[in-house]
Amino acid sequence: MIGPFLRLTLRGVADLRLHPFAQLLTLLAVGMVTLLTGLILLGLHNVNLELLKSRGKVEFQIYWKAGTGDAQVEKDWQAVRAMDHLDSFKTFTPRTALTELATTLGETGDFAWLADNNPLPYSGLASFAVPPEAQREGWAADLLTRLKSLPGVDKVNYTPFQADLAQGWRTLTGMVVWPVLGFLALVVSLVVHNTIKLSLLTRMDEVEILSLVGASPTYIRWPLLVGGLVQGILGAGLGVGLLAATHSAIADVLNFPPFLIHLQFLPFGQVLALGGAVTLVSILSSWVAIK
């Protein structure tokens, strides 16, 4: 029983050579649809990564008064580090702040002439990751008051709505983005289905001849179904390969000040799901077209 099915499977793979131009067009169509869907998922994935970095976090930019002594600044820094739920605290002396500014501005940021008369104060960037059970109305304002009350601090800046940004994005994702992706998946299914159906129509004469000589439906349909499976796998592989090449070309397109965003590739699970979905659609489309 395994022998005949294996022979039919191999015949389905070999039959892909019968109409190379039609098969090539089908392969390109499936690959392009996979690439389009992958690009949308890639953009959504990176937007999620960037916005969810601030989920449950608030960043405070702290500036110390000009002329504050090193001892007082160090004491204030220790007080900040001792605060509850501190996630990270990056400090800058006037010298390191000047160096950081010059590095950020690149070739135009040559401030060596300010080394002996540096106008920049001590500063720090404190990020607090507050767990949900500790969040309450006004907690960020209380934290702001505590930071401002430090003896050497001149001013503190922060974005009040930063902590709500990711939650708002998740709500938008649930209400708008995922339904749009669902609609796109439907369009993708129709495109793949029609493309494979047109490809199978080129073999209509072969199917009619096999029917006239008394071939069973399984003998006729199985090789065609295997052809749809192979086209789906190859097309999905082509699309994922093109997606990887595109990502490699654009990974650092936003990696410059002030964005400094390195685009991440899709997680392996999403890549596998994308390839599997396209292959499944190809199989179902082949089955519907064969029926």
GROMACS .gro file of C-alpha atoms in nm:
model
  291
    1MET     CA    1   0.000   0.000   0.000
    2ILE     CA    2   0.292   0.231   0.070
    3GLY     CA    3   0.452   0.157  -0.266
    4PRO     CA    4   0.174   0.296  -0.491
    5PHE     CA    5   0.135   0.612  -0.278
    6LEU     CA    6   0.510   0.666  -0.282
    7ARG     CA    7   0.514   0.630  -0.660
    8LEU     CA    8   0.222   0.874  -0.694
    9THR     CA    9   0.401   1.118  -0.462
   10LEU     CA   10   0.719   1.102  -0.666
   11ARG     CA   11   0.516   1.143  -0.985
   12GLY     CA   12   0.354   1.455  -0.839
   13VAL     CA   13   0.699   1.603  -0.775
   14ALA     CA   14   0.827   1.502  -1.118
   15ASP     CA   15   0.518   1.644  -1.293
   16LEU     CA   16   0.620   1.993  -1.184
   17ARG     CA   17   0.859   1.988  -1.482
   18LEU     CA   18   0.578   1.945  -1.734
   19HIS     CA   19   0.477   2.313  -1.737
   20PRO     CA   20   0.786   2.495  -1.610
   21PHE     CA   21   0.667   2.846  -1.701
   22ALA     CA   22   0.332   2.808  -1.522
   23GLN     CA   23   0.504   2.649  -1.223
   24LEU     CA   24   0.758   2.931  -1.211
   25LEU     CA   25   0.484   3.195  -1.213
   26THR     CA   26   0.302   3.011  -0.935
   27LEU     CA   27   0.622   2.986  -0.733
   28LEU     CA   28   0.691   3.359  -0.775
   29ALA     CA   29   0.332   3.450  -0.682
   30VAL     CA   30   0.342   3.243  -0.363
   31GLY     CA   31   0.688   3.381  -0.280
   32MET     CA   32   0.581   3.744  -0.332
   33VAL     CA   33   0.269   3.697  -0.120
   34THR     CA   34   0.482   3.543   0.155
   35LEU     CA   35   0.727   3.834   0.131
   36LEU     CA   36   0.446   4.093   0.152
   37THR     CA   37   0.293   3.928   0.457
   38GLY     CA   38   0.635   3.887   0.616
   39LEU     CA   39   0.719   4.256   0.568
   40ILE     CA   40   0.397   4.358   0.742
   41LEU     CA   41   0.467   4.117   1.029
   42LEU     CA   42   0.826   4.242   1.045
   43GLY     CA   43   0.712   4.602   1.077
   44LEU     CA   44   0.452   4.512   1.339
   45HIS     CA   45   0.707   4.306   1.534
   46ASN     CA   46   0.960   4.590   1.549
   47VAL     CA   47   0.700   4.852   1.642
   48ASN     CA   48   0.589   4.624   1.924
   49LEU     CA   49   0.947   4.581   2.040
   50GLU     CA   50   1.014   4.954   2.049
   51LEU     CA   51   0.688   5.050   2.218
   52LEU     CA   52   0.683   4.766   2.468
   53LYS     CA   53   1.027   4.867   2.593
   54SER     CA   54   0.850   5.139   2.790
   55ARG     CA   55   0.568   4.920   2.922
   56GLY     CA   56   0.543   4.975   3.296
   57LYS     CA   57   0.845   5.204   3.293
   58VAL     CA   58   0.898   5.573   3.337
   59GLU     CA   59   1.225   5.747   3.258
   60PHE     CA   60   1.341   6.057   3.444
   61GLN     CA   61   1.611   6.285   3.307
   62ILE     CA   62   1.775   6.444   3.612
   63TYR     CA   63   1.999   6.754   3.606
   64TRP     CA   64   2.205   6.874   3.899
   65LYS     CA   65   2.271   7.237   3.985
   66ALA     CA   66   2.576   7.399   3.829
   67GLY     CA   67   2.863   7.406   4.075
   68THR     CA   68   2.735   7.119   4.290
   69GLY     CA   69   3.029   6.938   4.448
   70ASP     CA   70   3.130   6.586   4.354
   71ALA     CA   71   3.054   6.456   4.703
   72GLN     CA   72   2.698   6.587   4.701
   73VAL     CA   73   2.632   6.453   4.351
   74GLU     CA   74   2.765   6.110   4.448
   75LYS     CA   75   2.543   6.114   4.758
   76ASP     CA   76   2.238   6.197   4.546
   77TRP     CA   77   2.328   5.922   4.301
   78GLN     CA   78   2.339   5.671   4.585
   79ALA     CA   79   1.996   5.792   4.700
   80VAL     CA   80   1.852   5.735   4.353
   81ARG     CA   81   2.006   5.387   4.334
   82ALA     CA   82   1.841   5.301   4.667
   83MET     CA   83   1.488   5.389   4.541
   84ASP     CA   84   1.238   5.108   4.497
   85HIS     CA   85   1.177   4.955   4.154
   86LEU     CA   86   1.476   5.126   3.991
   87ASP     CA   87   1.540   4.943   3.664
   88SER     CA   88   1.850   5.129   3.545
   89PHE     CA   89   2.038   5.446   3.629
   90LYS     CA   90   2.292   5.592   3.387
   91THR     CA   91   2.495   5.882   3.519
   92PHE     CA   92   2.694   6.150   3.337
   93THR     CA   93   2.965   6.376   3.465
   94PRO     CA   94   3.014   6.703   3.274
   95ARG     CA   95   3.308   6.544   3.090
   96THR     CA   96   3.124   6.221   2.996
   97ALA     CA   97   2.814   6.420   2.898
   98LEU     CA   98   3.026   6.630   2.661
   99THR     CA   99   3.181   6.315   2.514
  100GLU     CA  100   2.838   6.155   2.473
  101LEU     CA  101   2.707   6.466   2.298
  102ALA     CA  102   3.003   6.472   2.061
  103THR     CA  103   2.957   6.101   1.982
  104THR     CA  104   2.586   6.144   1.916
  105LEU     CA  105   2.640   6.435   1.676
  106GLY     CA  106   2.913   6.248   1.489
  107GLU     CA  107   3.158   6.442   1.274
  108THR     CA  108   2.989   6.774   1.351
  109GLY     CA  109   3.020   6.729   1.726
  110ASP     CA  110   3.376   6.842   1.800
  111PHE     CA  111   3.359   7.009   2.141
  112ALA     CA  112   3.721   6.968   2.247
  113TRP     CA  113   3.747   7.346   2.281
  114LEU     CA  114   3.494   7.329   2.567
  115ALA     CA  115   3.694   7.081   2.772
  116ASP     CA  116   3.841   7.348   3.003
  117ASN     CA  117   3.517   7.545   3.036
  118ASN     CA  118   3.245   7.278   3.025
  119PRO     CA  119   2.893   7.428   3.065
  120LEU     CA  120   2.720   7.091   3.109
  121PRO     CA  121   2.605   6.988   3.461
  122TYR     CA  122   2.602   6.649   3.623
  123SER     CA  123   2.305   6.452   3.495
  124GLY     CA  124   2.146   6.109   3.504
  125LEU     CA  125   1.883   5.897   3.331
  126ALA     CA  126   1.679   5.690   3.576
  127SER     CA  127   1.436   5.426   3.454
  128PHE     CA  128   1.183   5.283   3.699
  129ALA     CA  129   1.003   4.956   3.627
  130VAL     CA  130   0.704   4.962   3.857
  131PRO     CA  131   0.511   4.632   3.885
  132PRO     CA  132   0.133   4.650   3.828
  133GLU     CA  133   0.049   4.589   4.194
  134ALA     CA  134   0.257   4.893   4.292
  135GLN     CA  135   0.102   5.126   4.037
  136ARG     CA  136  -0.153   5.372   4.162
  137GLU     CA  137  -0.279   5.707   4.054
  138GLY     CA  138  -0.013   5.966   4.123
  139TRP     CA  139   0.278   5.726   4.187
  140ALA     CA  140   0.487   5.883   3.908
  141ALA     CA  141   0.418   6.230   4.047
  142ASP     CA  142   0.528   6.113   4.394
  143LEU     CA  143   0.846   5.975   4.244
  144LEU     CA  144   0.905   6.301   4.061
  145THR     CA  145   0.868   6.493   4.389
  146ARG     CA  146   1.119   6.264   4.562
  147LEU     CA  147   1.375   6.314   4.285
  148LYS     CA  148   1.329   6.691   4.285
  149SER     CA  149   1.376   6.700   4.663
  150LEU     CA  150   1.732   6.570   4.641
  151PRO     CA  151   1.965   6.848   4.769
  152GLY     CA  152   2.174   6.896   4.455
  153VAL     CA  153   1.904   6.845   4.191
  154ASP     CA  154   1.813   7.141   3.972
  155LYS     CA  155   1.534   6.998   3.753
  156VAL     CA  156   1.379   6.666   3.649
  157ASN     CA  157   1.211   6.592   3.316
  158TYR     CA  158   0.986   6.299   3.233
  159THR     CA  159   0.698   6.202   3.000
  160PRO     CA  160   0.379   6.153   3.204
  161PHE     CA  161   0.212   5.929   2.947
  162GLN     CA  162   0.512   5.711   2.874
  163ALA     CA  163   0.389   5.426   3.092
  164ASP     CA  164   0.055   5.417   2.908
  165LEU     CA  165   0.206   5.416   2.560
  166ALA     CA  166   0.247   5.040   2.523
  167GLN     CA  167  -0.096   4.966   2.670
  168GLY     CA  168  -0.251   5.203   2.418
  169TRP     CA  169  -0.063   5.028   2.139
  170ARG     CA  170  -0.189   4.688   2.256
  171THR     CA  171  -0.544   4.818   2.251
  172LEU     CA  172  -0.491   4.955   1.900
  173THR     CA  173  -0.341   4.622   1.794
  174GLY     CA  174  -0.643   4.432   1.917
  175MET     CA  175  -0.896   4.672   1.763
  176VAL     CA  176  -0.732   4.761   1.431
  177VAL     CA  177  -0.404   4.594   1.340
  178TRP     CA  178  -0.497   4.229   1.386
  179PRO     CA  179  -0.829   4.258   1.197
  180VAL     CA  180  -0.635   4.422   0.914
  181LEU     CA  181  -0.385   4.135   0.919
  182GLY     CA  182  -0.677   3.891   0.917
  183PHE     CA  183  -0.820   4.062   0.609
  184LEU     CA  184  -0.476   4.049   0.448
  185ALA     CA  185  -0.458   3.675   0.523
  186LEU     CA  186  -0.790   3.631   0.341
  187VAL     CA  187  -0.655   3.822   0.041
  188VAL     CA  188  -0.339   3.611   0.050
  189SER     CA  189  -0.550   3.294   0.054
  190LEU     CA  190  -0.747   3.408  -0.250
  191VAL     CA  191  -0.433   3.504  -0.440
  192VAL     CA  192  -0.261   3.173  -0.370
  193HIS     CA  193  -0.578   2.976  -0.443
  194ASN     CA  194  -0.639   3.143  -0.779
  195THR     CA  195  -0.274   3.119  -0.878
  196ILE     CA  196  -0.257   2.746  -0.807
  197LYS     CA  197  -0.594   2.690  -0.969
  198LEU     CA  198  -0.473   2.859  -1.287
  199SER     CA  199  -0.162   2.645  -1.273
  200LEU     CA  200  -0.373   2.329  -1.250
  201LEU     CA  201  -0.589   2.438  -1.542
  202THR     CA  202  -0.284   2.397  -1.766
  203ARG     CA  203  -0.310   2.023  -1.690
  204MET     CA  204  -0.681   1.990  -1.768
  205ASP     CA  205  -0.619   1.783  -2.083
  206GLU     CA  206  -0.402   1.541  -1.887
  207VAL     CA  207  -0.673   1.498  -1.622
  208GLU     CA  208  -0.943   1.436  -1.886
  209ILE     CA  209  -0.732   1.172  -2.060
  210LEU     CA  210  -0.663   0.992  -1.732
  211SER     CA  211  -1.036   0.998  -1.653
  212LEU     CA  212  -1.124   0.853  -1.995
  213VAL     CA  213  -0.886   0.560  -1.955
  214GLY     CA  214  -1.041   0.475  -1.618
  215ALA     CA  215  -0.786   0.613  -1.370
  216SER     CA  216  -0.918   0.635  -1.015
  217PRO     CA  217  -0.980   0.977  -0.853
  218THR     CA  218  -0.698   0.912  -0.606
  219TYR     CA  219  -0.457   0.830  -0.889
  220ILE     CA  220  -0.543   1.162  -1.056
  221ARG     CA  221  -0.572   1.388  -0.754
  222TRP     CA  222  -0.285   1.277  -0.531
  223PRO     CA  223   0.001   1.389  -0.763
  224LEU     CA  224  -0.173   1.723  -0.817
  225LEU     CA  225  -0.213   1.767  -0.441
  226VAL     CA  226   0.154   1.681  -0.390
  227GLY     CA  227   0.241   1.942  -0.654
  228GLY     CA  228   0.048   2.205  -0.457
  229LEU     CA  229   0.230   2.100  -0.139
  230VAL     CA  230   0.571   2.130  -0.306
  231GLN     CA  231   0.478   2.467  -0.459
  232GLY     CA  232   0.367   2.590  -0.118
  233ILE     CA  233   0.688   2.477   0.052
  234LEU     CA  234   0.914   2.618  -0.221
  235GLY     CA  235   0.715   2.942  -0.247
  236ALA     CA  236   0.713   2.991   0.129
  237GLY     CA  237   1.087   2.919   0.141
  238LEU     CA  238   1.147   3.168  -0.140
  239GLY     CA  239   0.940   3.433   0.037
  240VAL     CA  240   1.114   3.379   0.371
  241GLY     CA  241   1.452   3.393   0.196
  242LEU     CA  242   1.360   3.721   0.027
  243LEU     CA  243   1.234   3.852   0.361
  244ALA     CA  244   1.566   3.764   0.527
  245ALA     CA  245   1.758   3.934   0.244
  246THR     CA  246   1.536   4.244   0.270
  247HIS     CA  247   1.583   4.258   0.646
  248SER     CA  248   1.960   4.229   0.605
  249ALA     CA  249   1.953   4.527   0.368
  250ILE     CA  250   1.733   4.751   0.586
  251ALA     CA  251   1.828   4.636   0.938
  252ASP     CA  252   2.022   4.955   1.012
  253VAL     CA  253   1.820   5.200   0.802
  254LEU     CA  254   1.696   5.369   1.125
  255ASN     CA  255   2.010   5.309   1.328
  256PHE     CA  256   2.114   5.674   1.351
  257PRO     CA  257   2.044   5.954   1.601
  258PRO     CA  258   1.791   6.023   1.731
  259PHE     CA  259   1.620   5.692   1.644
  260LEU     CA  260   1.905   5.441   1.699
  261ILE     CA  261   1.671   5.154   1.610
  262HIS     CA  262   1.816   4.826   1.485
  263LEU     CA  263   1.537   4.635   1.312
  264GLN     CA  264   1.503   4.282   1.446
  265PHE     CA  265   1.410   3.982   1.231
  266LEU     CA  266   1.095   3.784   1.305
  267PRO     CA  267   1.121   3.524   1.583
  268PHE     CA  268   1.163   3.166   1.463
  269GLY     CA  269   0.810   3.080   1.573
  270GLN     CA  270   0.658   3.354   1.359
  271VAL     CA  271   0.872   3.255   1.058
  272LEU     CA  272   0.760   2.894   1.101
  273ALA     CA  273   0.397   3.001   1.135
  274LEU     CA  274   0.421   3.218   0.823
  275GLY     CA  275   0.573   2.939   0.614
  276GLY     CA  276   0.329   2.683   0.752
  277ALA     CA  277   0.027   2.906   0.687
  278VAL     CA  278   0.130   2.971   0.325
  279THR     CA  279   0.196   2.599   0.270
  280LEU     CA  280  -0.139   2.506   0.426
  281VAL     CA  281  -0.319   2.759   0.207
  282SER     CA  282  -0.142   2.613  -0.098
  283ILE     CA  283  -0.254   2.260  -0.005
  284LEU     CA  284  -0.614   2.366   0.059
  285SER     CA  285  -0.617   2.570  -0.261
  286SER     CA  286  -0.489   2.273  -0.458
  287TRP     CA  287  -0.753   2.048  -0.301
  288VAL     CA  288  -1.037   2.290  -0.382
  289ALA     CA  289  -0.907   2.337  -0.737
  290ILE     CA  290  -0.875   1.958  -0.785
  291LYS     CA  291  -1.227   1.894  -0.657
   0.00000   0.00000   0.00000
